[in-house]
Amino acid sequence: MHQTRPILRHCRLPGMLLALCLPLLGWQAGARVVTPAQFADVTVTLDAAIKGMPALAADCRREGDRWAAKWRKDAAEAWRTDKFMRERGLRWTVERSYETASVIGPYVSVLRTDYLNTGGAHPNTQMETILWDGKAGKRISIRPFFTEMADGGPTMTALAALVRKAVIAEKKARGIPAEMIADPEWLKGIEPKLTAIGPVTLTPSTEADKSAGLTIHFSPYAVGPYAEGSYVVFLPWQTFKSYLSATGAAVFAGARPETDVKKYAP
């Protein structure tokens, strides 16, 4: 009987080539051993502008570290319970990035994007925003820019209507079929509440230290099927001018620069 072991004993093949040869020689390779740490690639990144602002960078890192720790814990649990993924050495890829959307005087708008690939039908992307007050050294909302922002009140009702109108206009510009645009299911999540109009950033302006309006960032699935991808819509400050407080009136002016339009073009 032909013996393969003596032949292999004298082969000096690189490890990777040897691993490829073993199945060809009739050997059954054992299941790959994967540790919890190898089961997921978890990364958090900050852009250069944020790194240059120590207080904001520290705040983002604290949040990002907590987020990464949670995902590593979830990955370890999946590794422990999911035999299919463990034996095949399948990996999760989980990434969070913090990107500067605008700097308007002391206000820094940050777009936080999570990319999640955990073995489903497709990866998921989730977007949220942070508004940082550099003078106060803390996160704030857009509430100080308006005279009132009660849920269901005049300001929020007006903003929600403007956001819905902008989303519909963007869908038409993309050539989405009319019957899909008319489906109320995809816009029902836009409500007259600060927490339900979508993640907001201050839009850059052609005037220095001013904002041209509000940019709303919607993740895939938020206002349309996954195939439509994400949506970014813009509300010019003139459309909500009558609701601005003195603080807001001092922040908003000018027009949206073409560079920002191109940045978020689908």
Short mmCIF file of the C-alpha atoms (twelve columns), coordinates in Angstrom:
data_MODEL
# 
_entry.id   MODEL 
# 
loop_
_atom_site.group_PDB 
_atom_site.id 
_atom_site.type_symbol 
_atom_site.label_atom_id 
_atom_site.label_alt_id 
_atom_site.label_comp_id 
_atom_site.label_asym_id 
_atom_site.label_seq_id 
_atom_site.Cartn_x 
_atom_site.Cartn_y 
_atom_site.Cartn_z 
_atom_site.pdbx_PDB_model_num 
ATOM 1   C CA . MET A 1   0.000   0.000  0.000  1 
ATOM 2   C CA . HIS A 2   1.313   3.404  -0.889 1 
ATOM 3   C CA . GLN A 3   2.287   5.403  2.201  1 
ATOM 4   C CA . THR A 4   1.866   9.167  2.178  1 
ATOM 5   C CA . ARG A 5   3.275   9.903  5.627  1 
ATOM 6   C CA . PRO A 6   6.967   9.224  4.806  1 
ATOM 7   C CA . ILE A 7   6.699   11.457 1.761  1 
ATOM 8   C CA . LEU A 8   5.233   14.294 3.790  1 
ATOM 9   C CA . ARG A 9   7.777   13.820 6.554  1 
ATOM 10  C CA . HIS A 10  10.527  14.926 4.188  1 
ATOM 11  C CA . CYS A 11  8.593   17.761 2.511  1 
ATOM 12  C CA . ARG A 12  9.665   21.258 3.464  1 
ATOM 13  C CA . LEU A 13  6.579   23.186 2.406  1 
ATOM 14  C CA . PRO A 14  5.505   26.534 3.763  1 
ATOM 15  C CA . GLY A 15  2.699   26.211 6.286  1 
ATOM 16  C CA . MET A 16  0.038   27.613 3.987  1 
ATOM 17  C CA . LEU A 17  1.021   25.357 1.067  1 
ATOM 18  C CA . LEU A 18  1.105   22.335 3.354  1 
ATOM 19  C CA . ALA A 19  -2.384  23.138 4.590  1 
ATOM 20  C CA . LEU A 20  -3.583  23.202 0.997  1 
ATOM 21  C CA . CYS A 21  -1.869  19.910 0.198  1 
ATOM 22  C CA . LEU A 22  -3.321  17.882 3.069  1 
ATOM 23  C CA . PRO A 23  -6.876  17.607 1.714  1 
ATOM 24  C CA . LEU A 24  -5.494  16.662 -1.716 1 
ATOM 25  C CA . LEU A 25  -3.589  13.783 -0.098 1 
ATOM 26  C CA . GLY A 26  -6.731  12.410 1.494  1 
ATOM 27  C CA . TRP A 27  -6.214  13.792 5.019  1 
ATOM 28  C CA . GLN A 28  -9.197  15.120 6.930  1 
ATOM 29  C CA . ALA A 29  -8.347  18.484 8.427  1 
ATOM 30  C CA . GLY A 30  -9.823  19.075 11.862 1 
ATOM 31  C CA . ALA A 31  -12.266 21.898 12.563 1 
ATOM 32  C CA . ARG A 32  -10.594 25.255 12.837 1 
ATOM 33  C CA . VAL A 33  -10.217 26.404 16.425 1 
ATOM 34  C CA . VAL A 34  -11.406 29.974 16.785 1 
ATOM 35  C CA . THR A 35  -11.144 31.947 19.991 1 
ATOM 36  C CA . PRO A 36  -13.663 34.639 20.986 1 
ATOM 37  C CA . ALA A 37  -11.110 37.361 20.207 1 
ATOM 38  C CA . GLN A 38  -10.752 36.012 16.676 1 
ATOM 39  C CA . PHE A 39  -14.500 35.749 16.157 1 
ATOM 40  C CA . ALA A 40  -14.978 39.499 15.627 1 
ATOM 41  C CA . ASP A 41  -13.011 42.427 14.303 1 
ATOM 42  C CA . VAL A 42  -14.199 45.386 16.394 1 
ATOM 43  C CA . THR A 43  -12.775 48.811 15.569 1 
ATOM 44  C CA . VAL A 44  -13.496 52.412 16.540 1 
ATOM 45  C CA . THR A 45  -11.984 55.312 14.575 1 
ATOM 46  C CA . LEU A 46  -11.979 59.095 14.968 1 
ATOM 47  C CA . ASP A 47  -11.136 61.442 12.121 1 
ATOM 48  C CA . ALA A 48  -8.203  63.839 12.315 1 
ATOM 49  C CA . ALA A 49  -10.351 66.890 13.077 1 
ATOM 50  C CA . ILE A 50  -11.931 65.226 16.111 1 
ATOM 51  C CA . LYS A 51  -8.541  64.012 17.328 1 
ATOM 52  C CA . GLY A 52  -7.460  67.655 17.252 1 
ATOM 53  C CA . MET A 53  -10.173 68.578 19.778 1 
ATOM 54  C CA . PRO A 54  -9.097  66.824 23.003 1 
ATOM 55  C CA . ALA A 55  -12.342 67.126 24.978 1 
ATOM 56  C CA . LEU A 56  -14.513 65.931 22.077 1 
ATOM 57  C CA . ALA A 57  -12.048 63.154 21.228 1 
ATOM 58  C CA . ALA A 58  -12.061 61.923 24.838 1 
ATOM 59  C CA . ASP A 59  -15.867 61.945 24.891 1 
ATOM 60  C CA . CYS A 60  -16.071 59.940 21.651 1 
ATOM 61  C CA . ARG A 61  -13.432 57.473 22.831 1 
ATOM 62  C CA . ARG A 62  -15.283 56.826 26.084 1 
ATOM 63  C CA . GLU A 63  -18.474 56.113 24.207 1 
ATOM 64  C CA . GLY A 64  -16.657 54.097 21.539 1 
ATOM 65  C CA . ASP A 65  -14.854 51.967 24.133 1 
ATOM 66  C CA . ARG A 66  -18.153 51.078 25.817 1 
ATOM 67  C CA . TRP A 67  -19.668 50.223 22.453 1 
ATOM 68  C CA . ALA A 68  -16.698 48.050 21.455 1 
ATOM 69  C CA . ALA A 69  -16.729 46.227 24.802 1 
ATOM 70  C CA . LYS A 70  -20.401 45.371 24.340 1 
ATOM 71  C CA . TRP A 71  -19.805 43.963 20.865 1 
ATOM 72  C CA . ARG A 72  -16.826 41.927 22.026 1 
ATOM 73  C CA . LYS A 73  -19.000 40.477 24.778 1 
ATOM 74  C CA . ASP A 74  -21.747 39.672 22.262 1 
ATOM 75  C CA . ALA A 75  -19.184 38.072 19.948 1 
ATOM 76  C CA . ALA A 76  -17.840 35.896 22.745 1 
ATOM 77  C CA . GLU A 77  -21.365 34.721 23.545 1 
ATOM 78  C CA . ALA A 78  -22.048 33.969 19.865 1 
ATOM 79  C CA . TRP A 79  -18.767 32.056 19.667 1 
ATOM 80  C CA . ARG A 80  -19.824 30.015 22.678 1 
ATOM 81  C CA . THR A 81  -23.319 29.183 21.434 1 
ATOM 82  C CA . ASP A 82  -23.092 29.191 17.613 1 
ATOM 83  C CA . LYS A 83  -21.422 25.935 16.592 1 
ATOM 84  C CA . PHE A 84  -21.916 26.559 12.857 1 
ATOM 85  C CA . MET A 85  -20.002 29.831 12.891 1 
ATOM 86  C CA . ARG A 86  -17.405 28.602 15.338 1 
ATOM 87  C CA . GLU A 87  -16.465 25.483 13.379 1 
ATOM 88  C CA . ARG A 88  -16.265 27.360 10.100 1 
ATOM 89  C CA . GLY A 89  -14.241 30.199 11.509 1 
ATOM 90  C CA . LEU A 90  -16.793 32.786 10.364 1 
ATOM 91  C CA . ARG A 91  -16.092 36.264 11.633 1 
ATOM 92  C CA . TRP A 92  -18.040 39.352 12.535 1 
ATOM 93  C CA . THR A 93  -16.872 42.758 11.347 1 
ATOM 94  C CA . VAL A 94  -18.091 45.602 13.524 1 
ATOM 95  C CA . GLU A 95  -16.848 49.144 12.933 1 
ATOM 96  C CA . ARG A 96  -17.717 52.537 14.385 1 
ATOM 97  C CA . SER A 97  -16.437 55.788 12.921 1 
ATOM 98  C CA . TYR A 98  -16.708 59.371 14.135 1 
ATOM 99  C CA . GLU A 99  -16.529 61.928 11.314 1 
ATOM 100 C CA . THR A 100 -16.722 65.717 11.503 1 
ATOM 101 C CA . ALA A 101 -19.711 66.943 9.509  1 
ATOM 102 C CA . SER A 102 -19.247 70.651 10.262 1 
ATOM 103 C CA . VAL A 103 -17.658 73.137 12.635 1 
ATOM 104 C CA . ILE A 104 -19.842 76.206 13.170 1 
ATOM 105 C CA . GLY A 105 -18.210 78.509 15.693 1 
ATOM 106 C CA . PRO A 106 -18.130 76.501 18.948 1 
ATOM 107 C CA . TYR A 107 -20.521 73.853 17.593 1 
ATOM 108 C CA . VAL A 108 -19.105 70.676 16.116 1 
ATOM 109 C CA . SER A 109 -21.450 68.293 14.317 1 
ATOM 110 C CA . VAL A 110 -20.264 64.688 14.284 1 
ATOM 111 C CA . LEU A 111 -21.647 61.889 12.147 1 
ATOM 112 C CA . ARG A 112 -21.321 58.534 13.929 1 
ATOM 113 C CA . THR A 113 -21.600 55.537 11.613 1 
ATOM 114 C CA . ASP A 114 -21.772 51.891 12.688 1 
ATOM 115 C CA . TYR A 115 -21.069 49.145 10.143 1 
ATOM 116 C CA . LEU A 116 -22.298 45.748 11.330 1 
ATOM 117 C CA . ASN A 117 -21.618 42.495 9.497  1 
ATOM 118 C CA . THR A 118 -22.623 39.637 11.794 1 
ATOM 119 C CA . GLY A 119 -23.466 36.911 9.308  1 
ATOM 120 C CA . GLY A 120 -26.932 38.056 8.238  1 
ATOM 121 C CA . ALA A 121 -28.267 38.387 4.715  1 
ATOM 122 C CA . HIS A 122 -26.331 41.634 4.310  1 
ATOM 123 C CA . PRO A 123 -24.361 44.095 6.432  1 
ATOM 124 C CA . ASN A 124 -26.201 46.884 8.239  1 
ATOM 125 C CA . THR A 125 -25.265 50.543 8.590  1 
ATOM 126 C CA . GLN A 126 -26.591 52.694 11.412 1 
ATOM 127 C CA . MET A 127 -26.079 56.457 11.551 1 
ATOM 128 C CA . GLU A 128 -26.426 58.791 14.491 1 
ATOM 129 C CA . THR A 129 -25.200 62.321 15.142 1 
ATOM 130 C CA . ILE A 130 -23.566 64.250 17.939 1 
ATOM 131 C CA . LEU A 131 -23.702 68.023 18.422 1 
ATOM 132 C CA . TRP A 132 -20.806 69.175 20.562 1 
ATOM 133 C CA . ASP A 133 -20.652 72.578 22.258 1 
ATOM 134 C CA . GLY A 134 -16.944 73.322 22.444 1 
ATOM 135 C CA . LYS A 135 -17.444 76.277 24.760 1 
ATOM 136 C CA . ALA A 136 -19.478 74.271 27.287 1 
ATOM 137 C CA . GLY A 137 -17.424 71.120 26.695 1 
ATOM 138 C CA . LYS A 138 -20.440 68.833 26.365 1 
ATOM 139 C CA . ARG A 139 -22.997 67.326 23.998 1 
ATOM 140 C CA . ILE A 140 -26.133 69.350 23.333 1 
ATOM 141 C CA . SER A 141 -29.179 69.143 21.073 1 
ATOM 142 C CA . ILE A 142 -30.524 71.720 18.617 1 
ATOM 143 C CA . ARG A 143 -33.055 72.769 21.258 1 
ATOM 144 C CA . PRO A 144 -31.267 76.054 22.203 1 
ATOM 145 C CA . PHE A 145 -31.597 77.263 18.600 1 
ATOM 146 C CA . PHE A 146 -35.394 77.354 18.738 1 
ATOM 147 C CA . THR A 147 -37.911 79.247 20.825 1 
ATOM 148 C CA . GLU A 148 -39.767 76.065 21.788 1 
ATOM 149 C CA . MET A 149 -39.423 72.398 20.903 1 
ATOM 150 C CA . ALA A 150 -42.221 70.607 22.714 1 
ATOM 151 C CA . ASP A 151 -43.259 67.261 21.257 1 
ATOM 152 C CA . GLY A 152 -46.152 67.967 18.917 1 
ATOM 153 C CA . GLY A 153 -45.626 71.716 19.277 1 
ATOM 154 C CA . PRO A 154 -45.415 74.268 16.445 1 
ATOM 155 C CA . THR A 155 -41.654 73.949 15.879 1 
ATOM 156 C CA . MET A 156 -41.495 70.171 15.864 1 
ATOM 157 C CA . THR A 157 -44.641 69.903 13.733 1 
ATOM 158 C CA . ALA A 158 -43.099 72.262 11.170 1 
ATOM 159 C CA . LEU A 159 -39.706 70.503 11.187 1 
ATOM 160 C CA . ALA A 160 -41.256 67.037 10.822 1 
ATOM 161 C CA . ALA A 161 -43.293 68.256 7.828  1 
ATOM 162 C CA . LEU A 162 -40.180 69.777 6.249  1 
ATOM 163 C CA . VAL A 163 -38.214 66.549 6.723  1 
ATOM 164 C CA . ARG A 164 -40.969 64.422 5.196  1 
ATOM 165 C CA . LYS A 165 -41.204 66.803 2.233  1 
ATOM 166 C CA . ALA A 166 -37.426 66.687 1.732  1 
ATOM 167 C CA . VAL A 167 -37.350 62.872 1.849  1 
ATOM 168 C CA . ILE A 168 -40.151 62.633 -0.715 1 
ATOM 169 C CA . ALA A 169 -38.313 65.096 -2.988 1 
ATOM 170 C CA . GLU A 170 -35.125 63.036 -2.724 1 
ATOM 171 C CA . LYS A 171 -36.993 59.839 -3.539 1 
ATOM 172 C CA . LYS A 172 -38.454 61.466 -6.644 1 
ATOM 173 C CA . ALA A 173 -34.998 62.678 -7.667 1 
ATOM 174 C CA . ARG A 174 -33.726 59.103 -7.389 1 
ATOM 175 C CA . GLY A 175 -36.498 57.823 -9.619 1 
ATOM 176 C CA . ILE A 176 -38.226 55.755 -6.933 1 
ATOM 177 C CA . PRO A 177 -41.596 54.473 -8.258 1 
ATOM 178 C CA . ALA A 178 -44.545 56.652 -7.257 1 
ATOM 179 C CA . GLU A 179 -46.360 53.796 -5.508 1 
ATOM 180 C CA . MET A 180 -43.357 53.238 -3.247 1 
ATOM 181 C CA . ILE A 181 -43.056 56.939 -2.461 1 
ATOM 182 C CA . ALA A 182 -46.721 57.024 -1.534 1 
ATOM 183 C CA . ASP A 183 -46.337 54.106 0.902  1 
ATOM 184 C CA . PRO A 184 -46.906 55.738 4.330  1 
ATOM 185 C CA . GLU A 185 -45.020 52.925 6.076  1 
ATOM 186 C CA . TRP A 186 -41.628 54.452 5.309  1 
ATOM 187 C CA . LEU A 187 -42.380 57.941 6.609  1 
ATOM 188 C CA . LYS A 188 -44.339 57.064 9.718  1 
ATOM 189 C CA . GLY A 189 -41.162 57.138 11.811 1 
ATOM 190 C CA . ILE A 190 -40.724 60.869 11.161 1 
ATOM 191 C CA . GLU A 191 -42.704 62.388 14.003 1 
ATOM 192 C CA . PRO A 192 -42.938 65.891 15.530 1 
ATOM 193 C CA . LYS A 193 -40.457 65.006 18.270 1 
ATOM 194 C CA . LEU A 194 -36.827 66.010 18.672 1 
ATOM 195 C CA . THR A 195 -35.879 62.344 18.883 1 
ATOM 196 C CA . ALA A 196 -37.966 61.326 15.847 1 
ATOM 197 C CA . ILE A 197 -37.139 63.694 12.998 1 
ATOM 198 C CA . GLY A 198 -33.867 61.911 12.239 1 
ATOM 199 C CA . PRO A 199 -30.206 62.401 13.238 1 
ATOM 200 C CA . VAL A 200 -29.349 66.096 12.724 1 
ATOM 201 C CA . THR A 201 -26.146 67.958 11.935 1 
ATOM 202 C CA . LEU A 202 -25.582 71.670 11.335 1 
ATOM 203 C CA . THR A 203 -25.016 72.262 7.625  1 
ATOM 204 C CA . PRO A 204 -21.894 74.216 6.603  1 
ATOM 205 C CA . SER A 205 -22.459 77.649 5.060  1 
ATOM 206 C CA . THR A 206 -20.905 79.960 2.534  1 
ATOM 207 C CA . GLU A 207 -20.620 82.423 5.438  1 
ATOM 208 C CA . ALA A 208 -17.863 81.816 7.981  1 
ATOM 209 C CA . ASP A 209 -18.945 80.435 11.365 1 
ATOM 210 C CA . LYS A 210 -22.544 80.177 10.217 1 
ATOM 211 C CA . SER A 211 -24.817 77.262 9.364  1 
ATOM 212 C CA . ALA A 212 -26.912 77.126 6.192  1 
ATOM 213 C CA . GLY A 213 -29.533 74.897 7.819  1 
ATOM 214 C CA . LEU A 214 -30.052 71.391 9.113  1 
ATOM 215 C CA . THR A 215 -28.865 68.160 7.492  1 
ATOM 216 C CA . ILE A 216 -30.783 65.002 8.408  1 
ATOM 217 C CA . HIS A 217 -29.085 61.616 8.052  1 
ATOM 218 C CA . PHE A 218 -31.167 58.467 7.622  1 
ATOM 219 C CA . SER A 219 -29.686 54.970 7.792  1 
ATOM 220 C CA . PRO A 220 -30.756 52.276 5.314  1 
ATOM 221 C CA . TYR A 221 -34.217 50.980 6.283  1 
ATOM 222 C CA . ALA A 222 -35.094 54.211 8.114  1 
ATOM 223 C CA . VAL A 223 -37.195 55.791 5.351  1 
ATOM 224 C CA . GLY A 224 -37.055 53.150 2.612  1 
ATOM 225 C CA . PRO A 225 -36.156 49.557 1.755  1 
ATOM 226 C CA . TYR A 226 -32.559 48.459 2.236  1 
ATOM 227 C CA . ALA A 227 -31.954 48.587 -1.531 1 
ATOM 228 C CA . GLU A 228 -32.519 52.360 -1.510 1 
ATOM 229 C CA . GLY A 229 -29.596 52.839 0.847  1 
ATOM 230 C CA . SER A 230 -29.166 55.822 3.137  1 
ATOM 231 C CA . TYR A 231 -30.764 59.238 2.716  1 
ATOM 232 C CA . VAL A 232 -29.333 62.648 3.512  1 
ATOM 233 C CA . VAL A 233 -31.726 65.599 3.227  1 
ATOM 234 C CA . PHE A 234 -31.216 69.323 3.757  1 
ATOM 235 C CA . LEU A 235 -33.492 71.931 5.329  1 
ATOM 236 C CA . PRO A 236 -32.456 75.520 4.435  1 
ATOM 237 C CA . TRP A 237 -32.514 77.767 7.488  1 
ATOM 238 C CA . GLN A 238 -34.984 80.110 5.794  1 
ATOM 239 C CA . THR A 239 -37.649 77.362 5.946  1 
ATOM 240 C CA . PHE A 240 -37.646 77.386 9.769  1 
ATOM 241 C CA . LYS A 241 -36.475 80.958 10.372 1 
ATOM 242 C CA . SER A 242 -39.662 82.017 12.173 1 
ATOM 243 C CA . TYR A 243 -39.065 79.407 14.908 1 
ATOM 244 C CA . LEU A 244 -35.487 80.410 15.762 1 
ATOM 245 C CA . SER A 245 -34.442 81.749 19.143 1 
ATOM 246 C CA . ALA A 246 -31.917 84.577 19.476 1 
ATOM 247 C CA . THR A 247 -29.193 81.932 19.762 1 
ATOM 248 C CA . GLY A 248 -30.390 80.236 16.583 1 
ATOM 249 C CA . ALA A 249 -30.695 83.514 14.681 1 
ATOM 250 C CA . ALA A 250 -27.032 84.148 15.452 1 
ATOM 251 C CA . VAL A 251 -26.021 80.711 14.115 1 
ATOM 252 C CA . PHE A 252 -27.922 80.419 10.816 1 
ATOM 253 C CA . ALA A 253 -27.083 82.419 7.695  1 
ATOM 254 C CA . GLY A 254 -25.766 81.992 4.174  1 
ATOM 255 C CA . ALA A 255 -26.208 79.134 1.711  1 
ATOM 256 C CA . ARG A 256 -25.119 75.517 1.509  1 
ATOM 257 C CA . PRO A 257 -21.773 75.217 -0.311 1 
ATOM 258 C CA . GLU A 258 -21.563 73.014 -3.387 1 
ATOM 259 C CA . THR A 259 -18.836 70.947 -1.735 1 
ATOM 260 C CA . ASP A 260 -21.316 69.821 0.923  1 
ATOM 261 C CA . VAL A 261 -23.939 68.994 -1.716 1 
ATOM 262 C CA . LYS A 262 -21.424 66.763 -3.534 1 
ATOM 263 C CA . LYS A 263 -20.260 65.172 -0.279 1 
ATOM 264 C CA . TYR A 264 -23.668 63.643 0.366  1 
ATOM 265 C CA . ALA A 265 -24.777 63.029 -3.217 1 
ATOM 266 C CA . PRO A 266 -26.208 59.467 -3.553 1 
# 
